[in-house]
Amino acid sequence: MDRPIGMFDSGFGGLTVARATIDLLPAEDLVYIGDTGRYPYGSQPLDDVRRFARELARSLVDDYDAKAIVVACNTATAAGLDALRAELDVPVIDVITPGANALVRATTTGRVGVIGTVGTVSSGAYPRAIAETGVPVSLTSSACPGFVEFVERGQTTGDEVTVLAERLLAPVVNANVDALLLGCTHYPFLARTISDVLGPDVTLVSSADETAFAVREQLDALGLLRDQSAGQGAHRFASSGDIEVFRELGSRLLGPELDHTEPWRAADR
Ligand code: DGL
């Protein structure tokens, strides 16, 4: 099956999921769209984010012939997952369910935290997904406005981001959680700073690896996996914003596979 996996995010955050997917499934072709022309999603009305998600997913299916869609964005998942699943005739894989499953596995005290964008936290998607695991935990959620902007500027460490992290993470520090889910795909790029603020006893859980496993499982179940001995897959990256900026920062964040970025426009469809 030589059709690509289609993946999207508001910008660079989903590259954490792309990295994990490329590492786990190196033979798969992948098309990634970073909607940097319209980011950040986290502070925008969920109705608008749902519209963006539908445009992006539809383009990945119609223009790139994607065989599956990975919504590599928590905010877009919270806003639009049900609509995407209802509309598309390819499997749609999200980051929230795999993240919730990993979080409840990681805790030993049962006190867990989730951080995400304002949109994700206010949607209640994580409390619902965690309740669906059936594991009784005490959850503290905290929105972290500003984190995404630091990542999009390529500023992932330093005093400014540390000061912000100390303030935004105070609720989860005070709740004495032992596992914290990075409920925004941008946040793994800030893991060092977040970990410094929380201390070594708090396990940071990223949904990137778990989502890659979910992709493999779904594709395998549907007979859509590419023969993994077929050699290295092709990786295409597109952006609705400045493609040079996307290539430059994206290659620093993802690695050498991101050596070229093509333009993507909602109006092109
Ligand atoms: N990376 C996205 C997420 O997982 C969105 C960040 C944003 O654009 O605000 O929520």
CSV table of C-alpha atoms and ligand atoms in Angstrom, one decimal:
chain,number,residue,atom,x,y,z
A,1,MET,CA,0.0,0.0,0.0
A,2,ASP,CA,2.0,3.0,-1.3
A,3,ARG,CA,-0.4,5.8,-0.4
A,4,PRO,CA,1.0,8.1,2.3
A,5,ILE,CA,0.0,8.7,5.9
A,6,GLY,CA,-1.4,12.3,6.1
A,7,MET,CA,-0.7,14.3,9.2
A,8,PHE,CA,-1.4,17.8,10.3
A,9,ASP,CA,-1.0,20.3,13.1
A,10,SER,CA,-1.2,24.1,13.6
A,11,GLY,CA,2.5,24.3,13.1
A,12,PHE,CA,5.6,22.6,14.4
A,13,GLY,CA,4.2,20.6,17.3
A,14,GLY,CA,2.9,17.7,15.3
A,15,LEU,CA,6.5,17.2,14.2
A,16,THR,CA,6.9,15.3,17.5
A,17,VAL,CA,4.4,12.8,16.2
A,18,ALA,CA,5.9,12.8,12.7
A,19,ARG,CA,9.3,12.0,14.2
A,20,ALA,CA,7.9,9.1,16.3
A,21,THR,CA,6.0,7.8,13.3
A,22,ILE,CA,9.0,8.0,10.9
A,23,ASP,CA,11.1,6.2,13.5
A,24,LEU,CA,8.6,3.4,14.1
A,25,LEU,CA,7.4,3.0,10.5
A,26,PRO,CA,10.4,4.1,8.3
A,27,ALA,CA,9.0,2.6,5.1
A,28,GLU,CA,5.8,4.6,5.2
A,29,ASP,CA,5.4,7.6,3.0
A,30,LEU,CA,4.3,10.7,5.0
A,31,VAL,CA,2.8,14.0,4.2
A,32,TYR,CA,2.7,16.6,6.9
A,33,ILE,CA,1.0,20.0,6.8
A,34,GLY,CA,1.8,22.6,9.4
A,35,ASP,CA,-0.9,25.3,9.4
A,36,THR,CA,1.5,28.0,10.5
A,37,GLY,CA,-0.4,30.6,8.5
A,38,ARG,CA,-3.3,30.2,10.9
A,39,TYR,CA,-1.6,29.1,14.2
A,40,PRO,CA,-2.0,29.2,17.1
A,41,TYR,CA,-5.2,27.1,17.3
A,42,GLY,CA,-5.3,26.9,21.1
A,43,SER,CA,-6.6,30.4,21.6
A,44,GLN,CA,-9.2,30.4,18.7
A,45,PRO,CA,-12.8,29.3,18.9
A,46,LEU,CA,-13.2,25.6,18.6
A,47,ASP,CA,-15.6,26.1,15.6
A,48,ASP,CA,-12.9,27.8,13.7
A,49,VAL,CA,-10.4,25.1,14.6
A,50,ARG,CA,-12.9,22.5,13.4
A,51,ARG,CA,-13.2,24.2,10.1
A,52,PHE,CA,-9.4,24.3,9.7
A,53,ALA,CA,-9.1,20.6,10.6
A,54,ARG,CA,-11.7,19.7,8.0
A,55,GLU,CA,-9.9,21.6,5.3
A,56,LEU,CA,-6.6,20.1,6.1
A,57,ALA,CA,-7.8,16.5,6.4
A,58,ARG,CA,-9.8,16.8,3.2
A,59,SER,CA,-6.8,18.2,1.4
A,60,LEU,CA,-4.6,15.4,2.6
A,61,VAL,CA,-7.2,12.8,1.3
A,62,ASP,CA,-8.1,14.6,-2.0
A,63,ASP,CA,-4.8,16.2,-3.0
A,64,TYR,CA,-2.3,13.8,-1.5
A,65,ASP,CA,-4.3,10.6,-1.6
A,66,ALA,CA,-3.7,9.9,2.1
A,67,LYS,CA,-4.7,6.4,3.3
A,68,ALA,CA,-5.1,7.5,6.9
A,69,ILE,CA,-5.2,10.9,8.7
A,70,VAL,CA,-3.3,11.5,11.9
A,71,VAL,CA,-4.6,14.6,13.8
A,72,ALA,CA,-1.2,15.5,15.4
A,73,CYS,CA,-2.8,18.3,17.3
A,74,ASN,CA,-4.7,18.1,20.6
A,75,THR,CA,-6.7,21.2,20.0
A,76,ALA,CA,-7.8,20.1,16.5
A,77,THR,CA,-8.7,16.6,18.0
A,78,ALA,CA,-10.7,18.2,20.8
A,79,ALA,CA,-12.5,20.5,18.2
A,80,GLY,CA,-13.0,18.2,15.3
A,81,LEU,CA,-12.3,14.5,15.7
A,82,ASP,CA,-15.9,13.4,15.6
A,83,ALA,CA,-16.6,15.5,12.5
A,84,LEU,CA,-13.5,14.1,10.7
A,85,ARG,CA,-14.4,10.6,11.5
A,86,ALA,CA,-18.0,11.1,10.3
A,87,GLU,CA,-16.9,12.7,7.0
A,88,LEU,CA,-13.8,10.8,5.9
A,89,ASP,CA,-13.7,7.3,4.5
A,90,VAL,CA,-10.1,6.8,5.7
A,91,PRO,CA,-9.1,6.0,9.3
A,92,VAL,CA,-8.6,9.1,11.5
A,93,ILE,CA,-6.1,8.7,14.4
A,94,ASP,CA,-5.9,11.2,17.2
A,95,VAL,CA,-3.4,12.1,19.9
A,96,ILE,CA,-5.8,12.3,22.9
A,97,THR,CA,-6.8,8.7,23.4
A,98,PRO,CA,-3.2,7.3,23.1
A,99,GLY,CA,-2.0,10.1,25.5
A,100,ALA,CA,-4.7,9.3,28.1
A,101,ASN,CA,-3.9,5.6,28.0
A,102,ALA,CA,-0.2,6.3,28.5
A,103,LEU,CA,-0.9,8.7,31.4
A,104,VAL,CA,-2.9,6.2,33.4
A,105,ARG,CA,-0.2,3.6,32.9
A,106,ALA,CA,2.6,6.0,34.0
A,107,THR,CA,1.2,7.0,37.4
A,108,THR,CA,1.8,5.1,40.6
A,109,THR,CA,0.1,7.5,43.1
A,110,GLY,CA,-3.0,8.1,41.0
A,111,ARG,CA,-2.4,11.8,41.0
A,112,VAL,CA,-2.0,12.9,37.4
A,113,GLY,CA,-1.8,16.2,35.5
A,114,VAL,CA,-2.6,17.3,31.9
A,115,ILE,CA,-1.4,20.5,30.4
A,116,GLY,CA,-2.6,21.8,27.1
A,117,THR,CA,-3.9,24.8,25.2
A,118,VAL,CA,-6.8,26.9,26.4
A,119,GLY,CA,-9.0,25.2,23.7
A,120,THR,CA,-8.0,21.7,24.7
A,121,VAL,CA,-8.3,22.2,28.4
A,122,SER,CA,-11.7,24.0,28.1
A,123,SER,CA,-13.1,21.3,25.8
A,124,GLY,CA,-13.0,18.7,28.6
A,125,ALA,CA,-11.6,16.2,26.1
A,126,TYR,CA,-9.0,14.8,28.5
A,127,PRO,CA,-11.2,14.2,31.5
A,128,ARG,CA,-13.5,12.3,29.1
A,129,ALA,CA,-10.7,10.2,27.6
A,130,ILE,CA,-9.2,9.5,31.0
A,131,ALA,CA,-12.6,8.4,32.3
A,132,GLU,CA,-13.0,6.1,29.4
A,133,THR,CA,-9.8,4.3,30.4
A,134,GLY,CA,-11.7,3.1,33.5
A,135,VAL,CA,-8.6,3.8,35.7
A,136,PRO,CA,-9.6,5.9,38.8
A,137,VAL,CA,-7.2,8.8,39.0
A,138,SER,CA,-7.3,12.3,40.4
A,139,LEU,CA,-6.7,14.7,37.5
A,140,THR,CA,-5.4,18.3,37.6
A,141,SER,CA,-5.6,20.2,34.3
A,142,SER,CA,-3.8,23.4,33.5
A,143,ALA,CA,-3.8,25.5,30.4
A,144,CYS,CA,-0.5,26.9,29.3
A,145,PRO,CA,-1.0,29.9,27.0
A,146,GLY,CA,2.3,31.1,25.7
A,147,PHE,CA,4.1,27.8,25.5
A,148,VAL,CA,3.2,27.2,21.8
A,149,GLU,CA,4.5,30.7,20.8
A,150,PHE,CA,7.9,30.0,22.4
A,151,VAL,CA,8.2,26.8,20.4
A,152,GLU,CA,7.1,28.5,17.2
A,153,ARG,CA,9.9,31.0,17.7
A,154,GLY,CA,12.3,28.2,18.3
A,155,GLN,CA,12.9,29.3,21.9
A,156,THR,CA,12.7,26.2,24.0
A,157,THR,CA,14.9,26.9,26.9
A,158,GLY,CA,16.1,30.0,28.8
A,159,ASP,CA,14.9,32.3,31.6
A,160,GLU,CA,11.8,33.7,29.9
A,161,VAL,CA,10.3,30.3,29.2
A,162,THR,CA,11.3,29.0,32.7
A,163,VAL,CA,9.6,31.9,34.4
A,164,LEU,CA,6.4,31.3,32.4
A,165,ALA,CA,6.6,27.6,33.1
A,166,GLU,CA,6.9,28.1,36.9
A,167,ARG,CA,3.7,30.2,36.9
A,168,LEU,CA,1.7,28.0,34.5
A,169,LEU,CA,2.7,24.7,36.1
A,170,ALA,CA,2.0,25.8,39.7
A,171,PRO,CA,-1.4,24.0,39.8
A,172,VAL,CA,0.1,20.6,38.9
A,173,VAL,CA,3.1,21.2,41.3
A,174,ASN,CA,0.6,22.0,44.1
A,175,ALA,CA,-1.4,18.9,43.3
A,176,ASN,CA,1.7,16.8,43.8
A,177,VAL,CA,1.2,14.8,40.6
A,178,ASP,CA,3.6,12.0,39.7
A,179,ALA,CA,2.8,11.9,36.0
A,180,LEU,CA,2.1,14.8,33.7
A,181,LEU,CA,0.8,14.5,30.2
A,182,LEU,CA,2.0,17.0,27.7
A,183,GLY,CA,-1.4,17.4,26.1
A,184,CYS,CA,-0.2,19.6,23.3
A,185,THR,CA,2.1,18.3,20.6
A,186,HIS,CA,4.3,21.4,20.9
A,187,TYR,CA,5.2,20.8,24.5
A,188,PRO,CA,7.7,17.9,24.1
A,189,PHE,CA,10.0,20.6,22.7
A,190,LEU,CA,9.8,22.3,26.1
A,191,ALA,CA,10.3,19.0,28.1
A,192,ARG,CA,13.7,20.0,29.6
A,193,THR,CA,12.3,23.3,31.0
A,194,ILE,CA,9.1,21.6,32.2
A,195,SER,CA,11.0,18.8,33.8
A,196,ASP,CA,13.4,21.3,35.6
A,197,VAL,CA,10.3,23.1,37.1
A,198,LEU,CA,8.6,19.8,38.2
A,199,GLY,CA,11.6,18.0,39.4
A,200,PRO,CA,12.9,14.4,38.7
A,201,ASP,CA,10.0,12.6,40.5
A,202,VAL,CA,7.4,13.6,37.9
A,203,THR,CA,7.2,11.4,34.8
A,204,LEU,CA,6.5,13.4,31.6
A,205,VAL,CA,4.3,11.6,29.2
A,206,SER,CA,4.2,12.6,25.6
A,207,SER,CA,1.5,11.3,23.2
A,208,ALA,CA,3.9,11.1,20.3
A,209,ASP,CA,5.2,7.6,20.7
A,210,GLU,CA,1.9,6.3,21.8
A,211,THR,CA,0.2,7.8,18.8
A,212,ALA,CA,2.8,6.2,16.5
A,213,PHE,CA,2.0,2.8,18.0
A,214,ALA,CA,-1.7,3.5,17.4
A,215,VAL,CA,-1.0,4.4,13.8
A,216,ARG,CA,0.9,1.1,13.3
A,217,GLU,CA,-1.9,-0.9,15.0
A,218,GLN,CA,-4.7,0.7,13.0
A,219,LEU,CA,-2.9,0.4,9.6
A,220,ASP,CA,-2.0,-3.2,10.4
A,221,ALA,CA,-5.5,-4.1,11.4
A,222,LEU,CA,-6.9,-2.6,8.1
A,223,GLY,CA,-4.2,-4.1,5.9
A,224,LEU,CA,-2.9,-0.7,5.1
A,225,LEU,CA,0.7,-1.0,6.3
A,226,ARG,CA,3.4,-0.7,3.7
A,227,ASP,CA,5.8,-3.6,3.5
A,228,GLN,CA,8.4,-2.4,6.0
A,229,SER,CA,11.2,-4.0,4.0
A,230,ALA,CA,10.3,-1.8,1.1
A,231,GLY,CA,13.1,0.8,1.9
A,232,GLN,CA,12.8,4.3,3.2
A,233,GLY,CA,9.5,6.1,2.7
A,234,ALA,CA,9.2,9.5,1.2
A,235,HIS,CA,8.4,12.4,3.5
A,236,ARG,CA,6.8,15.6,2.3
A,237,PHE,CA,6.2,18.7,4.4
A,238,ALA,CA,3.9,21.6,3.6
A,239,SER,CA,3.0,24.8,5.4
A,240,SER,CA,0.4,27.5,5.0
A,241,GLY,CA,2.9,30.1,6.4
A,242,ASP,CA,6.4,31.0,5.4
A,243,ILE,CA,7.9,27.9,3.9
A,244,GLU,CA,11.5,29.0,4.4
A,245,VAL,CA,10.9,29.5,8.1
A,246,PHE,CA,9.1,26.2,8.3
A,247,ARG,CA,12.0,24.4,6.6
A,248,GLU,CA,14.6,26.1,8.7
A,249,LEU,CA,13.0,25.6,12.2
A,250,GLY,CA,11.3,22.4,11.2
A,251,SER,CA,14.6,20.7,10.2
A,252,ARG,CA,16.1,21.7,13.6
A,253,LEU,CA,13.1,20.3,15.4
A,254,LEU,CA,12.4,17.1,13.3
A,255,GLY,CA,15.8,16.3,11.7
A,256,PRO,CA,17.2,15.9,8.3
A,257,GLU,CA,14.1,14.5,6.7
A,258,LEU,CA,12.6,18.0,6.6
A,259,ASP,CA,14.9,19.4,3.9
A,260,HIS,CA,12.2,21.0,1.8
A,261,THR,CA,8.8,22.6,2.5
A,262,GLU,CA,6.1,23.2,-0.1
A,263,PRO,CA,3.3,25.8,0.2
A,264,TRP,CA,-0.2,24.7,1.2
A,265,ARG,CA,-3.2,27.0,0.9
A,266,ALA,CA,-6.8,26.3,2.0
A,267,ALA,CA,-7.9,28.2,-1.1
A,268,ASP,CA,-5.9,25.8,-3.4
A,269,ARG,CA,-8.4,23.1,-2.8
B,1,DGL,N1,0.1,21.6,18.8
B,1,DGL,C1,-1.3,21.9,19.0
B,1,DGL,C2,-1.9,21.0,20.1
B,1,DGL,O1,-1.5,19.9,20.3
B,1,DGL,C3,-1.8,23.3,18.9
B,1,DGL,C4,-1.1,24.4,19.4
B,1,DGL,C5,-1.7,25.7,19.0
B,1,DGL,O2,-1.7,26.0,17.8
B,1,DGL,O3,-2.1,26.5,19.9
B,1,DGL,O4,-2.9,21.5,20.7
